[in-house]
Short mmCIF file of C-alpha atoms and ligand atoms in Angstrom, two decimals:
data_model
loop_
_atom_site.label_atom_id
_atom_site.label_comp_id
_atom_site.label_asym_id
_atom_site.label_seq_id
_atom_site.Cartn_x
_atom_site.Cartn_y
_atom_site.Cartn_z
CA UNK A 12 -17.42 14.33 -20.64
CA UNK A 13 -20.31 12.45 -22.67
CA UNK A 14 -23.43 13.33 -22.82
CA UNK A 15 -26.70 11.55 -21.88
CA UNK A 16 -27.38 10.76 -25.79
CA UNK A 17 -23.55 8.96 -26.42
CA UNK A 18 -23.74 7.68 -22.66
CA UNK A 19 -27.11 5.50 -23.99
CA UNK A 20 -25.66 5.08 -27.26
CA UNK A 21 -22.38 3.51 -26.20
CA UNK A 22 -24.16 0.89 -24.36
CA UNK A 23 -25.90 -0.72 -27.35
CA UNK A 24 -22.44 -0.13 -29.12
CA UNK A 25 -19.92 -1.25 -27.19
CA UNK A 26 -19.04 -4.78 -25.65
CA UNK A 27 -20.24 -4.36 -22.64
CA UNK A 28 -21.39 -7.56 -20.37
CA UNK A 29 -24.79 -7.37 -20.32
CA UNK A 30 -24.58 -9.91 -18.00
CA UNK A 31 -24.64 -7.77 -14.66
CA UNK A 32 -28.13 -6.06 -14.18
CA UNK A 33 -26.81 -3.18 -12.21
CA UNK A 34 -24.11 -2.61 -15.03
CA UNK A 35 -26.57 -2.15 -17.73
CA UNK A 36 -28.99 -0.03 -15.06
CA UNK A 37 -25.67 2.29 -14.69
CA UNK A 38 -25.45 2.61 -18.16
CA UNK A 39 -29.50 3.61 -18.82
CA UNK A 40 -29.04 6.48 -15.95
CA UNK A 41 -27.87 9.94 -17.37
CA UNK A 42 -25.34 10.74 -16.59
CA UNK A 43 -25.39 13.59 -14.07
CA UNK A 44 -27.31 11.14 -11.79
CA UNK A 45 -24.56 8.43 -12.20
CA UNK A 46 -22.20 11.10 -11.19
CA UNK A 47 -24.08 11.83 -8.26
CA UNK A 48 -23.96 7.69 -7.39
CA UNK A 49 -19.83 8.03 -7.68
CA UNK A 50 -19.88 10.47 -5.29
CA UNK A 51 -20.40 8.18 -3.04
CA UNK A 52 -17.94 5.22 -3.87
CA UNK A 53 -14.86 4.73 -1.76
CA UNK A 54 -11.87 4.86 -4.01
CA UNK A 55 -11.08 1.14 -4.75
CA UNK A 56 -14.45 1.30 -6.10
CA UNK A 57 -14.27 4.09 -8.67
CA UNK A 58 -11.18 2.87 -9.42
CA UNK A 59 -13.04 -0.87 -10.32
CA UNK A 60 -15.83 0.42 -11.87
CA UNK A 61 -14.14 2.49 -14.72
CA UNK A 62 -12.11 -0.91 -15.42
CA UNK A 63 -15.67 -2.33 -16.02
CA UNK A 64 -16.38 -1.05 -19.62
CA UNK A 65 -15.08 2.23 -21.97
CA UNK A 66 -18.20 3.97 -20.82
CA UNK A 67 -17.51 4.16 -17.51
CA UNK A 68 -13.21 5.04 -18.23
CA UNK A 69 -14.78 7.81 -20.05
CA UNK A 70 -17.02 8.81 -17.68
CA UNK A 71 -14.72 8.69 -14.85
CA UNK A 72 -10.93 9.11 -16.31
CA UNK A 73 -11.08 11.06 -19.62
CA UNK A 74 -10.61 14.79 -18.82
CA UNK A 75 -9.44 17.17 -15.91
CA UNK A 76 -13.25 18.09 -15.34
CA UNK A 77 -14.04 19.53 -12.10
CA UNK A 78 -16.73 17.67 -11.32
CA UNK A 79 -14.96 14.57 -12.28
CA UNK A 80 -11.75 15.47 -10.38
CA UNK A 81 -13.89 16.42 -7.05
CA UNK A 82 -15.29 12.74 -7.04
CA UNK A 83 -12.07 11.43 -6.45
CA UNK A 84 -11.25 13.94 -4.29
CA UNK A 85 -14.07 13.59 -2.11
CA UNK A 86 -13.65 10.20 -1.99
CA UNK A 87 -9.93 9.70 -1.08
CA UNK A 88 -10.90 12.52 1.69
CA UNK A 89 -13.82 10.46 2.86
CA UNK A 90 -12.32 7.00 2.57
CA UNK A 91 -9.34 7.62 2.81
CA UNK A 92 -7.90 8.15 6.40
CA UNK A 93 -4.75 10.47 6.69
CA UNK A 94 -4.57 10.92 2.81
CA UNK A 95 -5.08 14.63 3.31
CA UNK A 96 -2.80 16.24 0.88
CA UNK A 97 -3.67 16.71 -2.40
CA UNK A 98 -1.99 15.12 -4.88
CA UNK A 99 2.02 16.09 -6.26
CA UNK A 100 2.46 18.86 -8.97
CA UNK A 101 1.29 16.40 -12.75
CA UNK A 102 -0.58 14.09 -11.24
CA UNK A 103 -4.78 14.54 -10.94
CA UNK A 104 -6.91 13.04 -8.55
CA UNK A 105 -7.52 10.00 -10.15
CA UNK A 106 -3.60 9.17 -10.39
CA UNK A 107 -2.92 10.25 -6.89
CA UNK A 108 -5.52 8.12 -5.39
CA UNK A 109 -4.14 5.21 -8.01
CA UNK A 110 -0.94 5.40 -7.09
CA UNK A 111 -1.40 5.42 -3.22
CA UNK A 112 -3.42 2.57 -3.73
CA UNK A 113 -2.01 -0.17 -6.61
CA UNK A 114 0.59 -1.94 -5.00
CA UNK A 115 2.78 -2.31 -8.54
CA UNK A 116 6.12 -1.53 -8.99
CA UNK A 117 7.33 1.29 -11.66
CA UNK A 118 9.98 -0.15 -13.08
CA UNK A 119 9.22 -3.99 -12.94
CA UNK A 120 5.51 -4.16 -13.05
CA UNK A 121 5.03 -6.53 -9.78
CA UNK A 122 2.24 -6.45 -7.91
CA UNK A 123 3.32 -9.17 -5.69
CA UNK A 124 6.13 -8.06 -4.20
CA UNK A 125 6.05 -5.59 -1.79
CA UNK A 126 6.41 -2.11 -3.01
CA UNK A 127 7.09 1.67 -0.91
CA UNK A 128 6.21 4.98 -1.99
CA UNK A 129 9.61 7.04 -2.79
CA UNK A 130 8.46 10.75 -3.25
CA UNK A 131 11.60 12.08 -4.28
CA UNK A 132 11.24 10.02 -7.28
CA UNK A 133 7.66 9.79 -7.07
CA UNK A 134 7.37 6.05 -7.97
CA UNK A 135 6.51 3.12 -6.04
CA UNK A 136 9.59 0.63 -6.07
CA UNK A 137 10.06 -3.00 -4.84
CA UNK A 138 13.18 -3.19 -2.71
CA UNK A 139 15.14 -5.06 -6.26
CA UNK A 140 14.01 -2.36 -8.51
CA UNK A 141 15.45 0.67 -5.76
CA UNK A 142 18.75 -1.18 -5.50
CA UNK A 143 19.08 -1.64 -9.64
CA UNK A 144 18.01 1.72 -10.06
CA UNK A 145 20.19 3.38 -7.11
CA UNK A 146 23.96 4.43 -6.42
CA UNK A 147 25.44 4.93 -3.70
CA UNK A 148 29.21 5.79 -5.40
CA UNK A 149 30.69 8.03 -7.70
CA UNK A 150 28.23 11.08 -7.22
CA UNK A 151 29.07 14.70 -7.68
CA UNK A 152 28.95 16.47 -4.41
CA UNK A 153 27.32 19.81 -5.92
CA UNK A 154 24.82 17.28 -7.64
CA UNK A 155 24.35 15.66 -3.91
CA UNK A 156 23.47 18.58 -2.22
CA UNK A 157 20.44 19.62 -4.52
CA UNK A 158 18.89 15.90 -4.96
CA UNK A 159 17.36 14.80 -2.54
CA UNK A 160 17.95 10.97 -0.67
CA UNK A 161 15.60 8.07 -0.72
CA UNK A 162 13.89 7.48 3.33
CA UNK A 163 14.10 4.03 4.79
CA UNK A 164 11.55 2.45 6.43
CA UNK A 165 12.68 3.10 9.70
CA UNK A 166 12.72 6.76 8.83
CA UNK A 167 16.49 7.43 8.18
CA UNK A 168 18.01 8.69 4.93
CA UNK A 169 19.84 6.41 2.59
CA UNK A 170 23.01 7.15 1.23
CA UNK A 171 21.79 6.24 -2.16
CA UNK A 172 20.34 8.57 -4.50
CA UNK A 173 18.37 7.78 -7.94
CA UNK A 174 20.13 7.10 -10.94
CA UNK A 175 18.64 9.28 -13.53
CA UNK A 176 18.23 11.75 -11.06
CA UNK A 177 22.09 11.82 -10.69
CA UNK A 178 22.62 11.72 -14.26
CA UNK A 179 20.37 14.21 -15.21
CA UNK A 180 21.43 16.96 -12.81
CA UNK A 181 24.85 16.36 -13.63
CA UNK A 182 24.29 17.14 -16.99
CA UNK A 183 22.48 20.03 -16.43
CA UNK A 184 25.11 21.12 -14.09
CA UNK A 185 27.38 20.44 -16.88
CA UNK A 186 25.75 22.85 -19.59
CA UNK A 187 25.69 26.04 -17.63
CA UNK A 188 28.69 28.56 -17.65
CA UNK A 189 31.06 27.73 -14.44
CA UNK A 190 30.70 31.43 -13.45
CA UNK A 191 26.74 30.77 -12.94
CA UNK A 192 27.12 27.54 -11.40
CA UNK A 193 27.35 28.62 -8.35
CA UNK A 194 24.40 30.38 -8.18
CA UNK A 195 22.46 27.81 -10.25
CA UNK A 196 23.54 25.30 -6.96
CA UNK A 197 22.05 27.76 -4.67
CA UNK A 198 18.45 28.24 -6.60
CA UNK A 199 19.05 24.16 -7.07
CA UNK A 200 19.46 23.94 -3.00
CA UNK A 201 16.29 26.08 -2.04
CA UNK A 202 14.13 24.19 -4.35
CA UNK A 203 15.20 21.34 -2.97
CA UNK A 204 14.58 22.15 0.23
CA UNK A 205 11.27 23.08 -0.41
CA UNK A 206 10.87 19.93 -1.92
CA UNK A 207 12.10 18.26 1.04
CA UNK A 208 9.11 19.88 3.62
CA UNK A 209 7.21 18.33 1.06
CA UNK A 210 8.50 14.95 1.47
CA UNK A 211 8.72 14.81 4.69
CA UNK A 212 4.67 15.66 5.14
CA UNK A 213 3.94 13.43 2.46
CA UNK A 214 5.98 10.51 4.50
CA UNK A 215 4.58 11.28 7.81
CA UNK A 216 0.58 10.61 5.93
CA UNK A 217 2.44 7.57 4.62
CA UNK A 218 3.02 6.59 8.34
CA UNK A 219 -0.69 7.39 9.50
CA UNK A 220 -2.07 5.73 6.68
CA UNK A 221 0.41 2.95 7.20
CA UNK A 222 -0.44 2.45 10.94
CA UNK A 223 -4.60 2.82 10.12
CA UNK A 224 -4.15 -0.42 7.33
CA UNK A 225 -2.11 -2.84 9.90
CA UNK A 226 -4.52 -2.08 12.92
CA UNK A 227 -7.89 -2.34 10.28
CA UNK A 228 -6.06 -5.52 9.16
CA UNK A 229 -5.56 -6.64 12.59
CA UNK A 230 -9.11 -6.24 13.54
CA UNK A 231 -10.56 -8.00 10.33
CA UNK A 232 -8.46 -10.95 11.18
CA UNK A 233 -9.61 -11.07 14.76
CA UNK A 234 -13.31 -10.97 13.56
CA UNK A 235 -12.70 -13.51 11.57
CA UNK A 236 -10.70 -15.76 13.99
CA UNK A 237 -13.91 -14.61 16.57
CA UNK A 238 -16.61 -16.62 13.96
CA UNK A 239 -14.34 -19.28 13.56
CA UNK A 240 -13.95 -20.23 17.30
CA UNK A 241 -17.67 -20.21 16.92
CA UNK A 242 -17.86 -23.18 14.82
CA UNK A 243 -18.90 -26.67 16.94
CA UNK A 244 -17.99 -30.30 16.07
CA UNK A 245 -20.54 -32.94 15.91
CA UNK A 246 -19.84 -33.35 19.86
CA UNK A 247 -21.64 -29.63 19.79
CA UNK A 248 -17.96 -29.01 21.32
CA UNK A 249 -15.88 -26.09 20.05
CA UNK A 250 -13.86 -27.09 16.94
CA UNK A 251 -11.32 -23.83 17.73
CA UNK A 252 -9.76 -22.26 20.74
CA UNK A 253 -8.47 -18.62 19.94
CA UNK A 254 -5.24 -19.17 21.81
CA UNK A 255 -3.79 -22.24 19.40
CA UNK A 256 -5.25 -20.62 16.50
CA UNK A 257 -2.51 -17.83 17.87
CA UNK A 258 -0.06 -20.27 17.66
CA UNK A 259 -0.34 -20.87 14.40
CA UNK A 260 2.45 -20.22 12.41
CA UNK A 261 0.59 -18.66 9.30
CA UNK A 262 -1.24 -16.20 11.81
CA UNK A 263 1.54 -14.43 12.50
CA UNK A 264 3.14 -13.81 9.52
CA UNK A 265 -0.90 -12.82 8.47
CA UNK A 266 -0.60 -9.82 11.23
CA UNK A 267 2.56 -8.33 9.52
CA UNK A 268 1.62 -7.75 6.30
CA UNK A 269 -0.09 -4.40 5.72
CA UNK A 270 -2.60 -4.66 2.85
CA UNK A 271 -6.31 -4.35 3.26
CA UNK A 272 -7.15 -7.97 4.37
CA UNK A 273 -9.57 -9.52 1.72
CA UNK A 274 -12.29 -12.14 1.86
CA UNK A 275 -10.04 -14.10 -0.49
CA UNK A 276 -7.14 -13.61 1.95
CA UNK A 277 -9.23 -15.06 4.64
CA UNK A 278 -9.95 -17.80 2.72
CA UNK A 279 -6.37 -18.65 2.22
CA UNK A 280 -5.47 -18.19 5.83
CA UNK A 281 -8.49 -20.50 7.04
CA UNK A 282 -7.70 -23.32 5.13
CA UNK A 283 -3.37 -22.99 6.66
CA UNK A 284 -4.99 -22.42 10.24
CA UNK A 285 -6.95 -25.31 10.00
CA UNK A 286 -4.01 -27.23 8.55
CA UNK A 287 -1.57 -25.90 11.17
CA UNK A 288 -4.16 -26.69 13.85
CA UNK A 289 -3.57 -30.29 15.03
CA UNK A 290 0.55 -29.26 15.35
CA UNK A 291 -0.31 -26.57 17.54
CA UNK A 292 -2.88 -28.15 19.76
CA UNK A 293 -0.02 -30.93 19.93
CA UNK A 294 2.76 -28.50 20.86
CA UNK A 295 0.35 -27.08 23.47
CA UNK A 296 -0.16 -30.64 25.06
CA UNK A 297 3.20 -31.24 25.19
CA UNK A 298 3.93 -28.18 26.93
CA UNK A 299 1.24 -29.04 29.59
CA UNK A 300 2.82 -32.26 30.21
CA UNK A 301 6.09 -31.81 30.57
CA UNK A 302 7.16 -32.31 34.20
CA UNK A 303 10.66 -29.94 33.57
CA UNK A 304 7.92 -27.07 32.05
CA UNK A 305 8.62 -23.58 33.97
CA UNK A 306 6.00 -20.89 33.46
CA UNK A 307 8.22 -18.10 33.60
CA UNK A 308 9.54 -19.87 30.33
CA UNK A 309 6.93 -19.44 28.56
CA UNK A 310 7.32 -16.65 26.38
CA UNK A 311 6.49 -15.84 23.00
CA UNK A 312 9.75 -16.48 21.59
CA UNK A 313 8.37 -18.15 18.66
CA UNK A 314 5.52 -16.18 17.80
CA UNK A 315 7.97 -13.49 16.59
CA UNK A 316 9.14 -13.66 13.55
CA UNK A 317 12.75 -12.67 12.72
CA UNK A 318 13.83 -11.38 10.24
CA UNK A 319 16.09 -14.07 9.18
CA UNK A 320 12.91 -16.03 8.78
CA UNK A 321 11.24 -13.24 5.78
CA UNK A 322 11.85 -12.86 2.57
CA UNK A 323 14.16 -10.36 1.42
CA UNK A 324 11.15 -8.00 0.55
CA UNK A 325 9.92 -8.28 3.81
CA UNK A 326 13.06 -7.80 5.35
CA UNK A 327 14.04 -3.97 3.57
CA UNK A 328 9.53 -3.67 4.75
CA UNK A 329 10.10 -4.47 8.03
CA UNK A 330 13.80 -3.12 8.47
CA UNK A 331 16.08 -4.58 10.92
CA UNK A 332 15.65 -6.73 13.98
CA UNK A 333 12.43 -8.22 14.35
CA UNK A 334 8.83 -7.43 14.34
CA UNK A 335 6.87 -8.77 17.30
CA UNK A 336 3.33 -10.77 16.62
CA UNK A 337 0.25 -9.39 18.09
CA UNK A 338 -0.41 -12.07 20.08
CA UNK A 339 -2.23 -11.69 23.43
ZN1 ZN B 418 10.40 -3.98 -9.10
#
């Protein structure tokens, strides 16, 4: 950790934007009392602030300190809903609450696809990157029975396992003496079913966690859409009624997806709802004046999306079937 003296030092030193007042205050502060701020940062905070200059990395990222690691901690405990195990065996609190949180895929480097967290292999993999780096064929059964299997979303086991996973127990298989095999398999299966417990707690704080974003998500949107029916014309007449802005087509596919919804992402939506607007105001006018129109037929057909409709990373998200719109 740096001391007070570098801590002051490094900010005449180092190209730091002197720009932001609260940046350079940070820096002034010794650093025991900017420690004490951090301890009360959410994650996605800490996590943006020692991006901000090499002070702050240090600071917050260089060394397994205790102090340092117990920030983090305290944080992902505090901000973090369900995230109550601590992180895997060679990873510290800072990469745990990383990983859990940066939607980027190991082996291709997206961030804009969608990504899941595999424990087995500990990685976070878009659906492309699982497949490529998967096999379903042409695996030892010894090897299967001490690896352990990828879960699908809708909580069953694949039939695939990881590549280098494969390989590498094979070959390890391979250089011990066939009499000790057997009892290498058995040590092989036990830690492996240790491993599993592990997994399968780790995937059921997945599911919590998972649950918490979408309905957080679903309740920033509905603010949002709240303010916006708000708005009048120059009539003083409402410019927005909630149902057609449920209509809308970008709405729904809005409510599926599972990140943290953003100011930037409402931004984005507003300016689709208030393009979709006038087509679903029409479609509801049409509806009311149709002589043939039957109540009873009025359901939500297409306010679900199918999957047939998604992309394919939304598709292997969302599994199979079809995932009904919150629309009420
Ligand atoms: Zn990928």
């Amino acid at each position: 950790m740096r001391s007070t003296t570098k801590r002051k030092k490094s900010k005449t030193s180092s190209n730091i934007n002197t720009s932001s007042t609260h940046t350079s205050n940070l820096l002034r502060i010794p650093l025991e009392t900017f420690l004490e701020i951090c301890k009360y940062l959410t994650p996605v905070d800490l996590l943006s602030l020692s991006l901000v200059c090499k002070t702050f990395y240090i600071d917050l990222c260089c060394g397994d300190s205790i102090t340092i690691q117990e920030i983090w901690r305290q944080s992902r405990l505090t901000y973090m809903p369900f995230r109550e195990m601590g992180p895997p065996d060679g990873m510290n609190e800072r990469e745990y609450i990383r990983f859990l949180i940066e939607n980027k895929c190991y082996f291709c480097g997206s961030k804009t696809r969608v990504t899941r967290i595999y424990w087995e292999r500990r990685v976070r993999s878009c659906i492309k990157c699982f497949k490529d780096n998967t096999v379903l064929e042409g695996i030892d059964n010894r090897v299967k029975l001490i690896l352990q299997r990828p879960f699908l979303q809708n909580g069953s086991l694949s039939n695939r396992f990881w590549r280098d996973q494969v390989e590498a127990k094979y070959a390890e298989l391979c250089s011990i003496d066939i009499k000790d095999q057997n009892e290498w398999i058995y040590e092989q299966y036990q830690l492996s079913n240790d491993l599993q417990r592990e997994i399968a707690e780790r995937r059921r704080e997945d599911v919590l966690s998972r649950e918490n974003q979408r309905s957080q998500r679903i309740q920033s949107i509905s603010d949002k859409l709240d303010l916006m029916c708000e708005e009048r014309d120059e009539n003083g007449s409402e410019k927005y009624q909630r149902y057609l802005l449920e209509r809308c087509p970008s709405l729904c596919k809005c409510y599926t997806y599972e990140r943290p919804f953003s100011e930037r992402g409402w931004k984005i939506l507003r300016q689709k709802l208030i393009k979709e607007y006038p087509q679903a105001e029409q479609s509801s006018k049409y509806l009311m004046n149709d002589d043939t129109f039957d109540s009873d037929d009025v359901g939500y057909d297409s306010d679900e999306i199918h999957i047939d409709d998604m992309s394919d990373d939304s598709k292997i998200f969302f599994g199979s079937g079809s995932y009904r719109c919150m629309i009420q």
